[in-house]
Amino acid sequence: YKRQDLGRAILLSALLPALIEELLFRGILFAMLERIGGDGLALTGSAALFGLAHLDPLHAALAFSLGLQLGMLRLVFGLPLAIAAHFSGNALAVATRAMDIPSQLPSEAAWITLPLANGAAGSAWAVLVQRARSSRATAPARRTTLQTPPQRDE
């Protein structure tokens, strides 16, 4: 890739799909499913639909797993972090294509390395989510500027 081509590829193959897919699957569909059946249905249902949208079996399985990870990020931290994580994964895929890494691997290796990489990414996100939750649980409550100060009885 030339520098301009790589920038265009990142925009068209990384940023736009991340925005559109996250707004659809973790935004609209997640919210609809959450109203119907709670967090569990929203998480699994949006991930399943995300997987089905990626038509071939390998990508569908990986997309389902990624959908669960992105759904957890959306559930715990909100949609912007899910969009950022999706974009970073897409950008990494664009960069590996630009460096011609996939063509250097035998096709059988993709069936092993891609799920392992996806599982490792999921584990890393799970650790981050767990650490964030535990730090919230132990952090002292802080008053925000939107809260009114406590009233004194005099």
PDB file of C-alpha atoms in Angstrom:
ATOM      1  CA  TYR A   1       0.000   0.000   0.000  1.00  0.00           C
ATOM      2  CA  LYS A   2       1.017   3.565  -0.609  1.00  0.00           C
ATOM      3  CA  ARG A   3       0.420   5.914   2.306  1.00  0.00           C
ATOM      4  CA  GLN A   4      -2.759   7.373   0.715  1.00  0.00           C
ATOM      5  CA  ASP A   5      -4.047   3.897  -0.175  1.00  0.00           C
ATOM      6  CA  LEU A   6      -3.454   2.634   3.364  1.00  0.00           C
ATOM      7  CA  GLY A   7      -5.302   5.626   4.806  1.00  0.00           C
ATOM      8  CA  ARG A   8      -8.212   5.038   2.440  1.00  0.00           C
ATOM      9  CA  ALA A   9      -8.202   1.319   3.276  1.00  0.00           C
ATOM     10  CA  ILE A  10      -8.274   2.056   7.009  1.00  0.00           C
ATOM     11  CA  LEU A  11     -11.147   4.484   6.520  1.00  0.00           C
ATOM     12  CA  LEU A  12     -13.195   2.208   4.239  1.00  0.00           C
ATOM     13  CA  SER A  13     -12.303  -1.202   5.712  1.00  0.00           C
ATOM     14  CA  ALA A  14     -11.757  -0.377   9.381  1.00  0.00           C
ATOM     15  CA  LEU A  15     -13.510   2.791  10.544  1.00  0.00           C
ATOM     16  CA  LEU A  16     -16.724   2.797   8.481  1.00  0.00           C
ATOM     17  CA  PRO A  17     -17.560  -0.899   9.081  1.00  0.00           C
ATOM     18  CA  ALA A  18     -16.846  -0.518  12.802  1.00  0.00           C
ATOM     19  CA  LEU A  19     -19.147   2.491  13.064  1.00  0.00           C
ATOM     20  CA  ILE A  20     -21.957   1.025  10.964  1.00  0.00           C
ATOM     21  CA  GLU A  21     -21.825  -2.483  12.436  1.00  0.00           C
ATOM     22  CA  GLU A  22     -21.576  -1.302  16.040  1.00  0.00           C
ATOM     23  CA  LEU A  23     -24.397   1.212  15.650  1.00  0.00           C
ATOM     24  CA  LEU A  24     -26.559  -1.522  14.130  1.00  0.00           C
ATOM     25  CA  PHE A  25     -25.633  -4.590  16.208  1.00  0.00           C
ATOM     26  CA  ARG A  26     -24.550  -3.150  19.591  1.00  0.00           C
ATOM     27  CA  GLY A  27     -26.638   0.009  19.285  1.00  0.00           C
ATOM     28  CA  ILE A  28     -30.074  -0.580  17.761  1.00  0.00           C
ATOM     29  CA  LEU A  29     -30.385  -4.395  17.931  1.00  0.00           C
ATOM     30  CA  PHE A  30     -28.760  -4.662  21.371  1.00  0.00           C
ATOM     31  CA  ALA A  31     -31.167  -2.075  22.815  1.00  0.00           C
ATOM     32  CA  MET A  32     -34.203  -3.770  21.237  1.00  0.00           C
ATOM     33  CA  LEU A  33     -33.194  -7.210  22.495  1.00  0.00           C
ATOM     34  CA  GLU A  34     -32.357  -5.803  25.935  1.00  0.00           C
ATOM     35  CA  ARG A  35     -35.889  -4.379  26.237  1.00  0.00           C
ATOM     36  CA  ILE A  36     -37.396  -7.697  25.159  1.00  0.00           C
ATOM     37  CA  GLY A  37     -35.320 -10.115  27.231  1.00  0.00           C
ATOM     38  CA  GLY A  38     -32.630  -8.373  29.265  1.00  0.00           C
ATOM     39  CA  ASP A  39     -28.843  -8.338  29.076  1.00  0.00           C
ATOM     40  CA  GLY A  40     -28.422 -12.036  28.262  1.00  0.00           C
ATOM     41  CA  LEU A  41     -30.661 -11.967  25.210  1.00  0.00           C
ATOM     42  CA  ALA A  42     -29.138  -8.681  24.057  1.00  0.00           C
ATOM     43  CA  LEU A  43     -25.610 -10.045  24.370  1.00  0.00           C
ATOM     44  CA  THR A  44     -26.161 -13.434  22.729  1.00  0.00           C
ATOM     45  CA  GLY A  45     -28.777 -12.307  20.215  1.00  0.00           C
ATOM     46  CA  SER A  46     -26.764  -9.387  18.867  1.00  0.00           C
ATOM     47  CA  ALA A  47     -23.634 -11.588  18.707  1.00  0.00           C
ATOM     48  CA  ALA A  48     -25.531 -14.335  16.835  1.00  0.00           C
ATOM     49  CA  LEU A  49     -26.929 -11.857  14.322  1.00  0.00           C
ATOM     50  CA  PHE A  50     -23.476 -10.304  13.920  1.00  0.00           C
ATOM     51  CA  GLY A  51     -22.067 -13.772  13.230  1.00  0.00           C
ATOM     52  CA  LEU A  52     -24.780 -14.563  10.689  1.00  0.00           C
ATOM     53  CA  ALA A  53     -24.058 -11.307   8.869  1.00  0.00           C
ATOM     54  CA  HIS A  54     -20.527 -12.616   8.175  1.00  0.00           C
ATOM     55  CA  LEU A  55     -21.569 -15.314   5.733  1.00  0.00           C
ATOM     56  CA  ASP A  56     -18.797 -17.906   5.486  1.00  0.00           C
ATOM     57  CA  PRO A  57     -18.444 -20.398   8.381  1.00  0.00           C
ATOM     58  CA  LEU A  58     -14.990 -19.306   9.604  1.00  0.00           C
ATOM     59  CA  HIS A  59     -15.867 -15.616   9.669  1.00  0.00           C
ATOM     60  CA  ALA A  60     -19.307 -16.323  11.147  1.00  0.00           C
ATOM     61  CA  ALA A  61     -17.812 -18.235  14.080  1.00  0.00           C
ATOM     62  CA  LEU A  62     -15.157 -15.595  14.683  1.00  0.00           C
ATOM     63  CA  ALA A  63     -17.698 -12.788  14.319  1.00  0.00           C
ATOM     64  CA  PHE A  64     -19.995 -14.463  16.862  1.00  0.00           C
ATOM     65  CA  SER A  65     -17.120 -14.666  19.354  1.00  0.00           C
ATOM     66  CA  LEU A  66     -16.121 -11.083  18.584  1.00  0.00           C
ATOM     67  CA  GLY A  67     -19.771 -10.050  18.920  1.00  0.00           C
ATOM     68  CA  LEU A  68     -19.845 -11.477  22.453  1.00  0.00           C
ATOM     69  CA  GLN A  69     -16.691  -9.542  23.324  1.00  0.00           C
ATOM     70  CA  LEU A  70     -17.958  -6.299  21.817  1.00  0.00           C
ATOM     71  CA  GLY A  71     -21.338  -6.834  23.472  1.00  0.00           C
ATOM     72  CA  MET A  72     -19.682  -7.142  26.882  1.00  0.00           C
ATOM     73  CA  LEU A  73     -17.769  -3.946  26.249  1.00  0.00           C
ATOM     74  CA  ARG A  74     -20.999  -2.214  25.269  1.00  0.00           C
ATOM     75  CA  LEU A  75     -22.807  -3.620  28.291  1.00  0.00           C
ATOM     76  CA  VAL A  76     -20.133  -2.640  30.807  1.00  0.00           C
ATOM     77  CA  PHE A  77     -18.535   0.470  29.308  1.00  0.00           C
ATOM     78  CA  GLY A  78     -20.918   1.680  26.606  1.00  0.00           C
ATOM     79  CA  LEU A  79     -21.069   1.828  22.839  1.00  0.00           C
ATOM     80  CA  PRO A  80     -18.053   4.129  22.215  1.00  0.00           C
ATOM     81  CA  LEU A  81     -15.589   1.593  23.635  1.00  0.00           C
ATOM     82  CA  ALA A  82     -17.170  -1.198  21.558  1.00  0.00           C
ATOM     83  CA  ILE A  83     -16.753   0.959  18.452  1.00  0.00           C
ATOM     84  CA  ALA A  84     -13.118   1.695  19.355  1.00  0.00           C
ATOM     85  CA  ALA A  85     -12.352  -1.993  19.948  1.00  0.00           C
ATOM     86  CA  HIS A  86     -14.041  -2.999  16.688  1.00  0.00           C
ATOM     87  CA  PHE A  87     -12.102  -0.315  14.808  1.00  0.00           C
ATOM     88  CA  SER A  88      -8.788  -1.441  16.329  1.00  0.00           C
ATOM     89  CA  GLY A  89      -9.431  -5.045  15.271  1.00  0.00           C
ATOM     90  CA  ASN A  90     -10.383  -3.983  11.753  1.00  0.00           C
ATOM     91  CA  ALA A  91      -7.350  -1.695  11.515  1.00  0.00           C
ATOM     92  CA  LEU A  92      -5.092  -4.571  12.577  1.00  0.00           C
ATOM     93  CA  ALA A  93      -6.629  -6.741   9.840  1.00  0.00           C
ATOM     94  CA  VAL A  94      -6.028  -3.993   7.257  1.00  0.00           C
ATOM     95  CA  ALA A  95      -2.426  -3.620   8.435  1.00  0.00           C
ATOM     96  CA  THR A  96      -1.758  -7.367   8.211  1.00  0.00           C
ATOM     97  CA  ARG A  97      -3.178  -7.409   4.684  1.00  0.00           C
ATOM     98  CA  ALA A  98      -0.976  -4.421   3.802  1.00  0.00           C
ATOM     99  CA  MET A  99       2.073  -6.357   5.034  1.00  0.00           C
ATOM    100  CA  ASP A 100       0.864  -9.450   3.123  1.00  0.00           C
ATOM    101  CA  ILE A 101       0.954 -11.598   6.275  1.00  0.00           C
ATOM    102  CA  PRO A 102      -2.080 -13.806   5.439  1.00  0.00           C
ATOM    103  CA  SER A 103      -0.550 -15.007   2.161  1.00  0.00           C
ATOM    104  CA  GLN A 104       2.557 -16.106   4.052  1.00  0.00           C
ATOM    105  CA  LEU A 105       0.520 -18.536   6.193  1.00  0.00           C
ATOM    106  CA  PRO A 106      -0.769 -21.857   4.909  1.00  0.00           C
ATOM    107  CA  SER A 107      -4.563 -21.793   4.639  1.00  0.00           C
ATOM    108  CA  GLU A 108      -4.858 -24.523   7.299  1.00  0.00           C
ATOM    109  CA  ALA A 109      -3.018 -22.284   9.755  1.00  0.00           C
ATOM    110  CA  ALA A 110      -5.825 -19.718   9.565  1.00  0.00           C
ATOM    111  CA  TRP A 111      -8.246 -22.242  11.077  1.00  0.00           C
ATOM    112  CA  ILE A 112      -5.920 -22.504  14.080  1.00  0.00           C
ATOM    113  CA  THR A 113      -4.341 -19.074  14.432  1.00  0.00           C
ATOM    114  CA  LEU A 114      -7.430 -16.905  13.904  1.00  0.00           C
ATOM    115  CA  PRO A 115      -9.562 -18.577  16.618  1.00  0.00           C
ATOM    116  CA  LEU A 116      -6.582 -18.590  18.980  1.00  0.00           C
ATOM    117  CA  ALA A 117      -5.952 -14.894  18.364  1.00  0.00           C
ATOM    118  CA  ASN A 118      -9.636 -14.165  18.814  1.00  0.00           C
ATOM    119  CA  GLY A 119      -9.701 -16.158  22.049  1.00  0.00           C
ATOM    120  CA  ALA A 120      -6.638 -14.323  23.326  1.00  0.00           C
ATOM    121  CA  ALA A 121      -8.255 -10.979  22.512  1.00  0.00           C
ATOM    122  CA  GLY A 122     -11.429 -12.068  24.293  1.00  0.00           C
ATOM    123  CA  SER A 123      -9.447 -13.118  27.339  1.00  0.00           C
ATOM    124  CA  ALA A 124      -7.658  -9.768  27.405  1.00  0.00           C
ATOM    125  CA  TRP A 125     -10.972  -7.889  27.232  1.00  0.00           C
ATOM    126  CA  ALA A 126     -12.417 -10.117  29.980  1.00  0.00           C
ATOM    127  CA  VAL A 127      -9.472  -9.295  32.244  1.00  0.00           C
ATOM    128  CA  LEU A 128      -9.893  -5.567  31.551  1.00  0.00           C
ATOM    129  CA  VAL A 129     -13.613  -5.741  32.273  1.00  0.00           C
ATOM    130  CA  GLN A 130     -13.034  -7.684  35.504  1.00  0.00           C
ATOM    131  CA  ARG A 131     -10.386  -5.239  36.676  1.00  0.00           C
ATOM    132  CA  ALA A 132     -12.609  -2.281  35.888  1.00  0.00           C
ATOM    133  CA  ARG A 133     -15.524  -3.824  37.756  1.00  0.00           C
ATOM    134  CA  SER A 134     -13.420  -4.676  40.804  1.00  0.00           C
ATOM    135  CA  SER A 135     -11.881  -1.194  40.887  1.00  0.00           C
ATOM    136  CA  ARG A 136     -15.367   0.337  40.761  1.00  0.00           C
ATOM    137  CA  ALA A 137     -16.529  -1.874  43.625  1.00  0.00           C
ATOM    138  CA  THR A 138     -13.626  -0.835  45.872  1.00  0.00           C
ATOM    139  CA  ALA A 139     -13.438   2.815  44.839  1.00  0.00           C
ATOM    140  CA  PRO A 140     -14.945   5.302  47.272  1.00  0.00           C
ATOM    141  CA  ALA A 141     -18.136   6.934  46.098  1.00  0.00           C
ATOM    142  CA  ARG A 142     -17.486  10.360  44.641  1.00  0.00           C
ATOM    143  CA  ARG A 143     -19.973  13.135  44.211  1.00  0.00           C
ATOM    144  CA  THR A 144     -20.277  14.396  40.656  1.00  0.00           C
ATOM    145  CA  THR A 145     -21.081  17.942  39.700  1.00  0.00           C
ATOM    146  CA  LEU A 146     -24.584  16.801  38.728  1.00  0.00           C
ATOM    147  CA  GLN A 147     -25.400  15.673  42.246  1.00  0.00           C
ATOM    148  CA  THR A 148     -26.622  18.178  44.762  1.00  0.00           C
ATOM    149  CA  PRO A 149     -24.632  18.494  47.969  1.00  0.00           C
ATOM    150  CA  PRO A 150     -26.153  16.897  51.054  1.00  0.00           C
ATOM    151  CA  GLN A 151     -28.414  19.214  53.062  1.00  0.00           C
ATOM    152  CA  ARG A 152     -27.487  20.010  56.683  1.00  0.00           C
ATOM    153  CA  ASP A 153     -30.130  19.987  59.357  1.00  0.00           C
ATOM    154  CA  GLU A 154     -29.825  23.134  61.438  1.00  0.00           C
TER     155      GLU A 154
END
